[in-house]
């Protein structure tokens, strides 16, 4: 890749086999770490930017039939063979290298997106079996490996995937700064500082996390908590139950620096909100998200009727709160309110969708009376049902 287009900042991916190229970028990253050659750094960083921001679907995965297409053109590339799982396994590795050079919440926002919505979504939670592709065709379902008769590359990397959830939860700068990257229950044995930090949370089933400090002697430590891009409202931190202000770093992390005593507790509210994320090349094909989670419309266990098709959203109102309501007693599930055509469905986290048919992307249609212009659409007029 050194003498190729990537070092000249020309997107190398259109028409290329995705997962042949991600490991090359990881190789360039490692080479940069060993030699300091700026060209290798450029390759790794530029490649990451192109893949994440121009070739990835909402779940953080990439490729259709293992290949990348034109940048920002994903609308017509939804099939049963999207998002090879190895690609994301490797993109997480590349992200870790880049974060190590220059820690930034933006890298961990991608990491969290891909971890919850592709990697966690790629394993059958009962059998432990794994996916090769994660299909995003509207009205599809996941196909999992079996114990003896399938062994794709994604089973090989997949066996690693599900043993690696603890890998990037925390980082530290070699001194007394700790980055809290992800909100996962865990115990950090920080040997260099003779400190133990336990993170207690049920996130995303709860909307807060708390760090419990165990130190033998009071310790001056700089704790940096990632402010996720999806956080609803202003950050709210409590130190031993009392509000504490944190400095906002230009790396996107909230900083709490103090002398920590044994038994101290730092908690952070993590309120989430519903919102839509559209295809880059079609504003009227959207995925619905809640915080970092991609939601999938649950279509049941029967293959959707090809004549009826999968439900679409029939509205000009893009305010998702008006037509999606939490299902009482079922956390992270939301029911459509008279907006789906031909019928409403319930949405649930994509990672928890493994038995039936589903749709991650939904078509947004709107109806108007003759002469009316629907809100938020500048040029829609005199139509009855326009896409
Ligand atoms: Zn694979």
mmCIF file of C-alpha atoms and ligand atoms in Angstrom:
data_model
loop_
_atom_site.group_PDB
_atom_site.id
_atom_site.type_symbol
_atom_site.label_atom_id
_atom_site.label_comp_id
_atom_site.label_asym_id
_atom_site.label_seq_id
_atom_site.Cartn_x
_atom_site.Cartn_y
_atom_site.Cartn_z
ATOM 1 C CA UNK A 1 0.000 0.000 0.000
ATOM 2 C CA UNK A 2 3.040 2.317 0.488
ATOM 3 C CA UNK A 3 3.398 3.123 -3.167
ATOM 4 C CA UNK A 4 -0.288 2.878 -3.876
ATOM 5 C CA UNK A 5 -3.129 5.347 -3.693
ATOM 6 C CA UNK A 6 -3.658 5.274 0.071
ATOM 7 C CA UNK A 7 -0.480 7.166 0.912
ATOM 8 C CA UNK A 8 -1.603 9.809 -1.599
ATOM 9 C CA UNK A 9 -4.942 9.982 0.232
ATOM 10 C CA UNK A 10 -6.907 8.414 -2.609
ATOM 11 C CA UNK A 11 -9.628 6.028 -1.404
ATOM 12 C CA UNK A 12 -8.257 2.537 -2.185
ATOM 13 C CA UNK A 13 -11.445 0.629 -1.378
ATOM 14 C CA UNK A 14 -13.980 0.887 -4.228
ATOM 15 C CA UNK A 15 -14.202 -2.506 -5.927
ATOM 16 C CA UNK A 16 -11.661 -4.072 -3.576
ATOM 17 C CA UNK A 17 -11.921 -7.112 -1.355
ATOM 18 C CA UNK A 18 -12.398 -5.534 2.033
ATOM 19 C CA UNK A 19 -10.739 -7.972 4.360
ATOM 20 C CA UNK A 20 -7.637 -8.372 2.229
ATOM 21 C CA UNK A 21 -7.023 -4.686 2.821
ATOM 22 C CA UNK A 22 -7.824 -4.142 6.505
ATOM 23 C CA UNK A 23 -4.895 -6.341 7.627
ATOM 24 C CA UNK A 24 -2.622 -4.383 5.261
ATOM 25 C CA UNK A 25 -3.601 -1.187 7.089
ATOM 26 C CA UNK A 26 -2.893 -2.905 10.419
ATOM 27 C CA UNK A 27 0.510 -3.901 9.007
ATOM 28 C CA UNK A 28 1.193 -0.281 8.039
ATOM 29 C CA UNK A 29 0.203 0.800 11.562
ATOM 30 C CA UNK A 30 2.600 -1.696 13.137
ATOM 31 C CA UNK A 31 5.337 -0.712 10.709
ATOM 32 C CA UNK A 32 4.866 2.934 11.700
ATOM 33 C CA UNK A 33 5.230 1.970 15.368
ATOM 34 C CA UNK A 34 8.518 0.205 14.570
ATOM 35 C CA UNK A 35 10.071 2.602 12.049
ATOM 36 C CA UNK A 36 8.315 5.953 12.577
ATOM 37 C CA UNK A 37 7.865 6.360 8.823
ATOM 38 C CA UNK A 38 5.159 9.031 8.323
ATOM 39 C CA UNK A 39 3.858 7.330 5.138
ATOM 40 C CA UNK A 40 2.808 4.291 7.152
ATOM 41 C CA UNK A 41 0.971 6.497 9.634
ATOM 42 C CA UNK A 42 -0.841 8.251 6.773
ATOM 43 C CA UNK A 43 -1.901 4.914 5.284
ATOM 44 C CA UNK A 44 -3.317 3.591 8.559
ATOM 45 C CA UNK A 45 -5.154 6.802 9.494
ATOM 46 C CA UNK A 46 -6.510 7.568 6.026
ATOM 47 C CA UNK A 47 -7.637 3.972 5.508
ATOM 48 C CA UNK A 48 -9.516 4.030 8.855
ATOM 49 C CA UNK A 49 -11.243 7.294 7.994
ATOM 50 C CA UNK A 50 -12.374 6.070 4.577
ATOM 51 C CA UNK A 51 -13.643 2.735 5.877
ATOM 52 C CA UNK A 52 -15.449 4.119 8.929
ATOM 53 C CA UNK A 53 -16.938 7.242 7.378
ATOM 54 C CA UNK A 54 -17.530 6.221 3.750
ATOM 55 C CA UNK A 55 -17.887 2.422 3.506
ATOM 56 C CA UNK A 56 -19.546 1.292 6.752
ATOM 57 C CA UNK A 57 -23.167 0.450 7.482
ATOM 58 C CA UNK A 58 -24.936 1.585 10.663
ATOM 59 C CA UNK A 59 -23.750 -1.474 12.613
ATOM 60 C CA UNK A 60 -20.098 -0.518 12.050
ATOM 61 C CA UNK A 61 -19.506 -3.360 9.581
ATOM 62 C CA UNK A 62 -18.530 -3.090 5.939
ATOM 63 C CA UNK A 63 -18.612 -4.977 2.606
ATOM 64 C CA UNK A 64 -21.252 -6.638 0.453
ATOM 65 C CA UNK A 65 -20.280 -10.151 -0.729
ATOM 66 C CA UNK A 66 -16.927 -9.333 0.928
ATOM 67 C CA UNK A 67 -16.288 -6.328 -1.360
ATOM 68 C CA UNK A 68 -16.461 -2.559 -0.905
ATOM 69 C CA UNK A 69 -18.288 -0.386 -3.417
ATOM 70 C CA UNK A 70 -18.287 3.286 -4.276
ATOM 71 C CA UNK A 71 -17.888 5.578 -1.249
ATOM 72 C CA UNK A 72 -21.099 6.730 0.441
ATOM 73 C CA UNK A 73 -23.195 4.449 -1.749
ATOM 74 C CA UNK A 74 -24.788 1.816 0.474
ATOM 75 C CA UNK A 75 -28.492 2.082 -0.319
ATOM 76 C CA UNK A 76 -28.367 -0.474 -3.146
ATOM 77 C CA UNK A 77 -25.905 -2.720 -1.355
ATOM 78 C CA UNK A 78 -28.202 -4.450 1.146
ATOM 79 C CA UNK A 79 -28.155 -8.239 0.852
ATOM 80 C CA UNK A 80 -27.910 -11.417 2.878
ATOM 81 C CA UNK A 81 -24.135 -11.159 2.463
ATOM 82 C CA UNK A 82 -23.308 -7.783 3.988
ATOM 83 C CA UNK A 83 -20.792 -7.122 6.757
ATOM 84 C CA UNK A 84 -18.333 -10.006 6.840
ATOM 85 C CA UNK A 85 -17.551 -10.388 10.523
ATOM 86 C CA UNK A 86 -13.752 -10.760 10.140
ATOM 87 C CA UNK A 87 -13.613 -7.262 8.665
ATOM 88 C CA UNK A 88 -14.887 -5.736 11.883
ATOM 89 C CA UNK A 89 -12.659 -7.993 13.973
ATOM 90 C CA UNK A 90 -9.775 -6.393 12.072
ATOM 91 C CA UNK A 91 -11.174 -2.836 12.119
ATOM 92 C CA UNK A 92 -11.281 -3.012 15.920
ATOM 93 C CA UNK A 93 -7.600 -4.007 15.893
ATOM 94 C CA UNK A 94 -6.736 -1.089 13.616
ATOM 95 C CA UNK A 95 -8.740 1.275 15.845
ATOM 96 C CA UNK A 96 -6.711 0.193 18.866
ATOM 97 C CA UNK A 97 -3.447 1.106 17.131
ATOM 98 C CA UNK A 98 -4.755 4.555 16.159
ATOM 99 C CA UNK A 99 -6.157 5.213 19.626
ATOM 100 C CA UNK A 100 -2.773 4.309 21.111
ATOM 101 C CA UNK A 101 -1.093 7.041 19.067
ATOM 102 C CA UNK A 102 -3.662 9.724 19.785
ATOM 103 C CA UNK A 103 -6.459 8.838 22.223
ATOM 104 C CA UNK A 104 -9.792 10.223 21.084
ATOM 105 C CA UNK A 105 -13.429 9.573 21.953
ATOM 106 C CA UNK A 106 -14.182 9.438 18.224
ATOM 107 C CA UNK A 107 -12.170 6.206 17.902
ATOM 108 C CA UNK A 108 -13.984 4.683 20.852
ATOM 109 C CA UNK A 109 -17.383 5.824 19.546
ATOM 110 C CA UNK A 110 -16.679 3.705 16.471
ATOM 111 C CA UNK A 111 -15.314 0.881 18.604
ATOM 112 C CA UNK A 112 -18.475 0.848 20.730
ATOM 113 C CA UNK A 113 -20.734 0.993 17.653
ATOM 114 C CA UNK A 114 -19.009 -1.977 16.026
ATOM 115 C CA UNK A 115 -18.646 -3.953 19.258
ATOM 116 C CA UNK A 116 -22.312 -3.777 20.316
ATOM 117 C CA UNK A 117 -23.953 -3.818 16.899
ATOM 118 C CA UNK A 118 -21.754 -6.126 14.846
ATOM 119 C CA UNK A 119 -19.512 -8.263 17.075
ATOM 120 C CA UNK A 120 -22.056 -8.843 19.867
ATOM 121 C CA UNK A 121 -24.750 -9.293 17.202
ATOM 122 C CA UNK A 122 -22.720 -12.007 15.457
ATOM 123 C CA UNK A 123 -23.035 -14.720 18.109
ATOM 124 C CA UNK A 124 -26.037 -16.901 18.895
ATOM 125 C CA UNK A 125 -26.387 -16.343 22.654
ATOM 126 C CA UNK A 126 -27.732 -19.851 23.322
ATOM 127 C CA UNK A 127 -25.606 -22.085 21.070
ATOM 128 C CA UNK A 128 -22.471 -19.905 20.982
ATOM 129 C CA UNK A 129 -22.343 -20.290 17.177
ATOM 130 C CA UNK A 130 -21.237 -17.388 14.988
ATOM 131 C CA UNK A 131 -22.116 -15.609 11.757
ATOM 132 C CA UNK A 132 -20.016 -15.288 8.631
ATOM 133 C CA UNK A 133 -21.987 -12.367 7.169
ATOM 134 C CA UNK A 134 -24.368 -10.207 9.184
ATOM 135 C CA UNK A 135 -27.223 -9.658 6.721
ATOM 136 C CA UNK A 136 -28.790 -6.221 6.422
ATOM 137 C CA UNK A 137 -31.288 -6.954 3.645
ATOM 138 C CA UNK A 138 -34.702 -5.738 4.770
ATOM 139 C CA UNK A 139 -36.633 -8.795 5.926
ATOM 140 C CA UNK A 140 -33.690 -11.145 6.405
ATOM 141 C CA UNK A 141 -32.403 -13.273 9.256
ATOM 142 C CA UNK A 142 -28.999 -14.318 10.582
ATOM 143 C CA UNK A 143 -27.426 -17.641 9.607
ATOM 144 C CA UNK A 144 -25.162 -19.125 12.267
ATOM 145 C CA UNK A 145 -22.417 -21.713 11.923
ATOM 146 C CA UNK A 146 -22.930 -25.196 13.324
ATOM 147 C CA UNK A 147 -20.639 -27.244 15.516
ATOM 148 C CA UNK A 148 -19.096 -29.515 12.857
ATOM 149 C CA UNK A 149 -20.068 -28.648 9.296
ATOM 150 C CA UNK A 150 -19.225 -24.969 8.870
ATOM 151 C CA UNK A 151 -15.918 -23.368 9.550
ATOM 152 C CA UNK A 152 -15.545 -20.039 7.801
ATOM 153 C CA UNK A 153 -12.812 -17.508 8.481
ATOM 154 C CA UNK A 154 -15.394 -15.694 10.612
ATOM 155 C CA UNK A 155 -15.752 -18.731 12.866
ATOM 156 C CA UNK A 156 -11.988 -18.610 13.436
ATOM 157 C CA UNK A 157 -11.855 -14.893 14.199
ATOM 158 C CA UNK A 158 -15.290 -15.167 15.843
ATOM 159 C CA UNK A 159 -13.992 -17.552 18.488
ATOM 160 C CA UNK A 160 -11.528 -14.808 19.427
ATOM 161 C CA UNK A 161 -14.150 -12.043 19.184
ATOM 162 C CA UNK A 162 -16.217 -13.274 22.068
ATOM 163 C CA UNK A 163 -13.228 -13.731 24.345
ATOM 164 C CA UNK A 164 -12.048 -10.155 23.729
ATOM 165 C CA UNK A 165 -14.800 -7.982 25.179
ATOM 166 C CA UNK A 166 -12.511 -6.800 27.988
ATOM 167 C CA UNK A 167 -9.725 -5.787 25.596
ATOM 168 C CA UNK A 168 -10.351 -2.056 25.191
ATOM 169 C CA UNK A 169 -12.399 -1.130 28.251
ATOM 170 C CA UNK A 170 -9.527 0.890 29.763
ATOM 171 C CA UNK A 171 -6.286 2.450 28.575
ATOM 172 C CA UNK A 172 -3.579 4.280 30.472
ATOM 173 C CA UNK A 173 -0.803 6.638 29.522
ATOM 174 C CA UNK A 174 2.037 4.866 31.318
ATOM 175 C CA UNK A 175 1.665 7.296 34.202
ATOM 176 C CA UNK A 176 -1.369 8.126 36.333
ATOM 177 C CA UNK A 177 -4.006 8.822 33.653
ATOM 178 C CA UNK A 178 -6.707 6.233 33.078
ATOM 179 C CA UNK A 179 -9.091 6.280 30.110
ATOM 180 C CA UNK A 180 -12.465 4.693 30.782
ATOM 181 C CA UNK A 181 -13.441 3.853 27.214
ATOM 182 C CA UNK A 182 -16.464 1.588 27.508
ATOM 183 C CA UNK A 183 -19.259 1.085 30.001
ATOM 184 C CA UNK A 184 -18.976 -2.586 30.847
ATOM 185 C CA UNK A 185 -19.001 -4.238 34.290
ATOM 186 C CA UNK A 186 -15.400 -5.115 35.065
ATOM 187 C CA UNK A 187 -12.604 -5.075 37.628
ATOM 188 C CA UNK A 188 -9.378 -3.284 36.681
ATOM 189 C CA UNK A 189 -6.244 -4.413 38.487
ATOM 190 C CA UNK A 190 -4.080 -1.314 37.950
ATOM 191 C CA UNK A 191 -0.857 -2.789 39.245
ATOM 192 C CA UNK A 192 1.413 0.168 38.377
ATOM 193 C CA UNK A 193 -0.687 2.389 40.640
ATOM 194 C CA UNK A 194 -1.485 -0.303 43.207
ATOM 195 C CA UNK A 195 -5.158 0.467 42.641
ATOM 196 C CA UNK A 196 -8.203 -1.659 41.920
ATOM 197 C CA UNK A 197 -11.102 0.004 40.139
ATOM 198 C CA UNK A 198 -14.367 -1.835 39.801
ATOM 199 C CA UNK A 199 -16.907 -0.624 37.272
ATOM 200 C CA UNK A 200 -20.446 -1.576 38.271
ATOM 201 C CA UNK A 201 -23.168 -1.155 35.677
ATOM 202 C CA UNK A 202 -25.919 -2.966 33.837
ATOM 203 C CA UNK A 203 -25.494 -0.714 30.808
ATOM 204 C CA UNK A 204 -27.203 -0.635 28.312
ATOM 205 C CA UNK A 205 -30.035 -2.078 30.396
ATOM 206 C CA UNK A 206 -29.353 0.723 32.919
ATOM 207 C CA UNK A 207 -28.434 4.324 32.147
ATOM 208 C CA UNK A 208 -25.494 4.922 34.466
ATOM 209 C CA UNK A 209 -22.175 3.476 35.494
ATOM 210 C CA UNK A 210 -20.083 3.750 38.660
ATOM 211 C CA UNK A 211 -16.365 3.364 39.392
ATOM 212 C CA UNK A 212 -15.474 2.047 42.859
ATOM 213 C CA UNK A 213 -11.898 2.752 43.991
ATOM 214 C CA UNK A 214 -9.777 0.492 46.168
ATOM 215 C CA UNK A 215 -6.398 1.964 47.161
ATOM 216 C CA UNK A 216 -4.167 1.187 50.137
ATOM 217 C CA UNK A 217 -2.851 4.773 50.238
ATOM 218 C CA UNK A 218 -4.553 7.911 48.856
ATOM 219 C CA UNK A 219 -3.548 8.236 45.190
ATOM 220 C CA UNK A 220 -3.333 11.168 42.811
ATOM 221 C CA UNK A 221 -4.980 9.815 39.652
ATOM 222 C CA UNK A 222 -6.414 11.431 36.545
ATOM 223 C CA UNK A 223 -9.578 9.597 35.498
ATOM 224 C CA UNK A 224 -10.843 10.291 31.989
ATOM 225 C CA UNK A 225 -14.343 9.135 31.104
ATOM 226 C CA UNK A 226 -15.410 9.009 27.497
ATOM 227 C CA UNK A 227 -18.272 11.349 26.700
ATOM 228 C CA UNK A 228 -20.121 9.264 24.097
ATOM 229 C CA UNK A 229 -21.472 11.059 21.026
ATOM 230 C CA UNK A 230 -24.972 9.768 21.775
ATOM 231 C CA UNK A 231 -25.161 11.129 25.355
ATOM 232 C CA UNK A 232 -28.482 12.926 25.878
ATOM 233 C CA UNK A 233 -27.994 16.302 27.551
ATOM 234 C CA UNK A 234 -25.042 17.538 29.556
ATOM 235 C CA UNK A 235 -22.705 15.114 31.368
ATOM 236 C CA UNK A 236 -23.634 14.477 34.985
ATOM 237 C CA UNK A 237 -21.054 13.079 37.361
ATOM 238 C CA UNK A 238 -21.377 12.324 41.061
ATOM 239 C CA UNK A 239 -18.478 11.883 43.464
ATOM 240 C CA UNK A 240 -19.555 9.970 46.541
ATOM 241 C CA UNK A 241 -23.120 10.993 45.748
ATOM 242 C CA UNK A 242 -22.435 14.727 45.279
ATOM 243 C CA UNK A 243 -22.272 16.550 41.923
ATOM 244 C CA UNK A 244 -18.744 17.108 40.681
ATOM 245 C CA UNK A 245 -17.674 19.135 37.677
ATOM 246 C CA UNK A 246 -15.323 17.585 35.194
ATOM 247 C CA UNK A 247 -13.067 19.339 32.740
ATOM 248 C CA UNK A 248 -13.842 18.502 29.112
ATOM 249 C CA UNK A 249 -10.660 17.500 27.291
ATOM 250 C CA UNK A 250 -10.245 18.219 23.597
ATOM 251 C CA UNK A 251 -9.937 14.461 23.081
ATOM 252 C CA UNK A 252 -13.633 14.077 24.009
ATOM 253 C CA UNK A 253 -12.975 12.710 27.504
ATOM 254 C CA UNK A 254 -14.236 14.150 30.815
ATOM 255 C CA UNK A 255 -11.421 14.570 33.318
ATOM 256 C CA UNK A 256 -11.694 14.121 37.075
ATOM 257 C CA UNK A 257 -8.315 14.611 38.741
ATOM 258 C CA UNK A 258 -7.933 14.302 42.481
ATOM 259 C CA UNK A 259 -6.433 12.332 45.316
ATOM 260 C CA UNK A 260 -8.570 9.200 45.470
ATOM 261 C CA UNK A 261 -9.221 7.487 48.754
ATOM 262 C CA UNK A 262 -10.225 3.932 49.461
ATOM 263 C CA UNK A 263 -13.974 3.511 48.982
ATOM 264 C CA UNK A 264 -14.437 6.545 46.706
ATOM 265 C CA UNK A 265 -17.183 6.189 44.123
ATOM 266 C CA UNK A 266 -17.457 8.142 40.870
ATOM 267 C CA UNK A 267 -20.675 7.675 38.932
ATOM 268 C CA UNK A 268 -21.732 8.946 35.533
ATOM 269 C CA UNK A 269 -25.244 9.221 34.136
ATOM 270 C CA UNK A 270 -25.639 7.716 30.656
ATOM 271 C CA UNK A 271 -29.054 8.870 29.422
ATOM 272 C CA UNK A 272 -29.861 7.573 25.956
ATOM 273 C CA UNK A 273 -32.228 8.873 23.326
ATOM 274 C CA UNK A 274 -34.016 7.569 20.239
ATOM 275 C CA UNK A 275 -32.880 8.895 16.870
ATOM 276 C CA UNK A 276 -32.547 7.852 13.251
ATOM 277 C CA UNK A 277 -29.467 7.417 11.111
ATOM 278 C CA UNK A 278 -30.033 7.557 7.361
ATOM 279 C CA UNK A 279 -28.202 5.883 4.504
ATOM 280 C CA UNK A 280 -25.557 8.259 3.112
ATOM 281 C CA UNK A 281 -27.233 8.120 -0.303
ATOM 282 C CA UNK A 282 -30.889 7.919 0.723
ATOM 283 C CA UNK A 283 -32.338 10.167 3.436
ATOM 284 C CA UNK A 284 -35.541 8.107 3.282
ATOM 285 C CA UNK A 285 -33.983 4.810 4.308
ATOM 286 C CA UNK A 286 -33.163 4.931 8.013
ATOM 287 C CA UNK A 287 -32.007 2.796 10.906
ATOM 288 C CA UNK A 288 -33.400 3.575 14.347
ATOM 289 C CA UNK A 289 -30.968 3.831 17.248
ATOM 290 C CA UNK A 290 -31.178 4.171 21.004
ATOM 291 C CA UNK A 291 -27.950 5.502 22.481
ATOM 292 C CA UNK A 292 -25.216 3.378 20.875
ATOM 293 C CA UNK A 293 -27.606 0.554 20.022
ATOM 294 C CA UNK A 294 -28.969 -0.185 16.575
ATOM 295 C CA UNK A 295 -32.555 -1.425 16.825
ATOM 296 C CA UNK A 296 -34.073 -4.017 14.513
ATOM 297 C CA UNK A 297 -37.722 -4.349 13.580
ATOM 298 C CA UNK A 298 -38.875 -7.788 14.718
ATOM 299 C CA UNK A 299 -40.707 -9.477 11.829
ATOM 300 C CA UNK A 300 -41.424 -12.796 13.563
ATOM 301 C CA UNK A 301 -40.456 -16.335 12.691
ATOM 302 C CA UNK A 302 -42.170 -16.588 9.312
ATOM 303 C CA UNK A 303 -40.401 -15.434 6.185
ATOM 304 C CA UNK A 304 -41.954 -12.085 5.172
ATOM 305 C CA UNK A 305 -44.478 -12.433 2.363
ATOM 306 C CA UNK A 306 -42.714 -11.229 -0.810
ATOM 307 C CA UNK A 307 -45.928 -9.591 -2.015
ATOM 308 C CA UNK A 308 -46.681 -7.719 1.199
ATOM 309 C CA UNK A 309 -43.003 -6.967 1.770
ATOM 310 C CA UNK A 310 -41.521 -5.605 4.982
ATOM 311 C CA UNK A 311 -43.210 -2.745 6.812
ATOM 312 C CA UNK A 312 -42.294 0.828 5.961
ATOM 313 C CA UNK A 313 -42.707 3.987 7.999
ATOM 314 C CA UNK A 314 -45.536 6.045 6.564
ATOM 315 C CA UNK A 315 -44.992 9.600 7.756
ATOM 316 C CA UNK A 316 -43.437 12.943 6.974
ATOM 317 C CA UNK A 317 -42.746 13.407 10.677
ATOM 318 C CA UNK A 318 -39.151 12.570 11.424
ATOM 319 C CA UNK A 319 -39.546 13.017 15.172
ATOM 320 C CA UNK A 320 -39.146 9.404 16.234
ATOM 321 C CA UNK A 321 -40.554 10.117 19.710
ATOM 322 C CA UNK A 322 -43.966 10.781 18.165
ATOM 323 C CA UNK A 323 -44.361 7.293 16.744
ATOM 324 C CA UNK A 324 -42.147 4.972 18.786
ATOM 325 C CA UNK A 325 -42.913 4.241 22.454
ATOM 326 C CA UNK A 326 -41.143 2.073 25.053
ATOM 327 C CA UNK A 327 -42.795 -1.305 25.647
ATOM 328 C CA UNK A 328 -43.723 -1.451 29.361
ATOM 329 C CA UNK A 329 -41.758 -4.119 31.202
ATOM 330 C CA UNK A 330 -39.465 -4.913 28.262
ATOM 331 C CA UNK A 331 -36.305 -2.784 28.481
ATOM 332 C CA UNK A 332 -34.793 -1.537 25.220
ATOM 333 C CA UNK A 333 -37.901 -2.501 23.237
ATOM 334 C CA UNK A 334 -40.017 0.059 21.426
ATOM 335 C CA UNK A 335 -43.368 -0.314 19.663
ATOM 336 C CA UNK A 336 -44.443 1.555 16.542
ATOM 337 C CA UNK A 337 -47.614 3.619 17.006
ATOM 338 C CA UNK A 338 -49.802 3.454 13.896
ATOM 339 C CA UNK A 339 -47.007 4.318 11.511
ATOM 340 C CA UNK A 340 -45.974 1.003 9.980
ATOM 341 C CA UNK A 341 -47.491 -0.032 6.670
ATOM 342 C CA UNK A 342 -48.935 -2.579 6.278
ATOM 343 C CA UNK A 343 -48.473 -3.167 10.011
ATOM 344 C CA UNK A 344 -46.606 -1.903 13.087
ATOM 345 C CA UNK A 345 -43.715 -3.885 14.552
ATOM 346 C CA UNK A 346 -41.707 -3.835 17.770
ATOM 347 C CA UNK A 347 -38.044 -2.843 17.665
ATOM 348 C CA UNK A 348 -35.375 -4.401 19.856
ATOM 349 C CA UNK A 349 -31.563 -4.249 20.049
ATOM 350 C CA UNK A 350 -30.009 -5.840 16.973
ATOM 351 C CA UNK A 351 -27.546 -7.718 19.168
ATOM 352 C CA UNK A 352 -30.506 -9.463 20.852
ATOM 353 C CA UNK A 353 -32.136 -10.388 17.527
ATOM 354 C CA UNK A 354 -31.118 -13.903 16.559
ATOM 355 C CA UNK A 355 -34.173 -16.115 16.109
ATOM 356 C CA UNK A 356 -36.493 -14.521 13.614
ATOM 357 C CA UNK A 357 -36.646 -12.276 10.591
ATOM 358 C CA UNK A 358 -35.820 -8.603 10.967
ATOM 359 C CA UNK A 359 -35.238 -5.311 9.262
ATOM 360 C CA UNK A 360 -32.502 -2.953 10.443
ATOM 361 C CA UNK A 361 -33.156 -0.386 7.720
ATOM 362 C CA UNK A 362 -36.689 0.907 7.204
ATOM 363 C CA UNK A 363 -38.112 2.835 4.276
ATOM 364 C CA UNK A 364 -39.547 6.231 5.154
ATOM 365 C CA UNK A 365 -42.500 7.181 2.976
ATOM 366 C CA UNK A 366 -44.788 10.136 3.318
ATOM 367 C CA UNK A 367 -48.291 10.959 2.253
ATOM 368 C CA UNK A 368 -49.611 14.398 1.435
ATOM 369 C CA UNK A 369 -52.760 15.887 0.124
ATOM 370 C CA UNK A 370 -52.587 17.686 -3.182
ATOM 371 C CA UNK A 371 -50.736 20.974 -2.765
ATOM 372 C CA UNK A 372 -49.383 20.289 0.733
ATOM 373 C CA UNK A 373 -45.672 20.267 1.523
ATOM 374 C CA UNK A 374 -44.709 17.891 4.304
ATOM 375 C CA UNK A 375 -42.633 19.279 7.139
ATOM 376 C CA UNK A 376 -38.901 18.997 6.590
ATOM 377 C CA UNK A 377 -39.159 18.251 2.874
ATOM 378 C CA UNK A 378 -38.452 21.201 0.656
ATOM 379 C CA UNK A 379 -39.479 19.943 -2.710
ATOM 380 C CA UNK A 380 -42.277 17.452 -1.993
ATOM 381 C CA UNK A 381 -45.488 18.581 -3.583
ATOM 382 C CA UNK A 382 -48.649 17.223 -5.086
ATOM 383 C CA UNK A 383 -47.787 13.632 -4.326
ATOM 384 C CA UNK A 384 -49.790 10.934 -2.670
ATOM 385 C CA UNK A 385 -47.073 8.483 -1.709
ATOM 386 C CA UNK A 386 -43.553 9.503 -2.584
ATOM 387 C CA UNK A 387 -40.356 7.795 -1.702
HETATM 388 ZN ZN1 LIG B 1 -14.414 -13.914 7.667
#
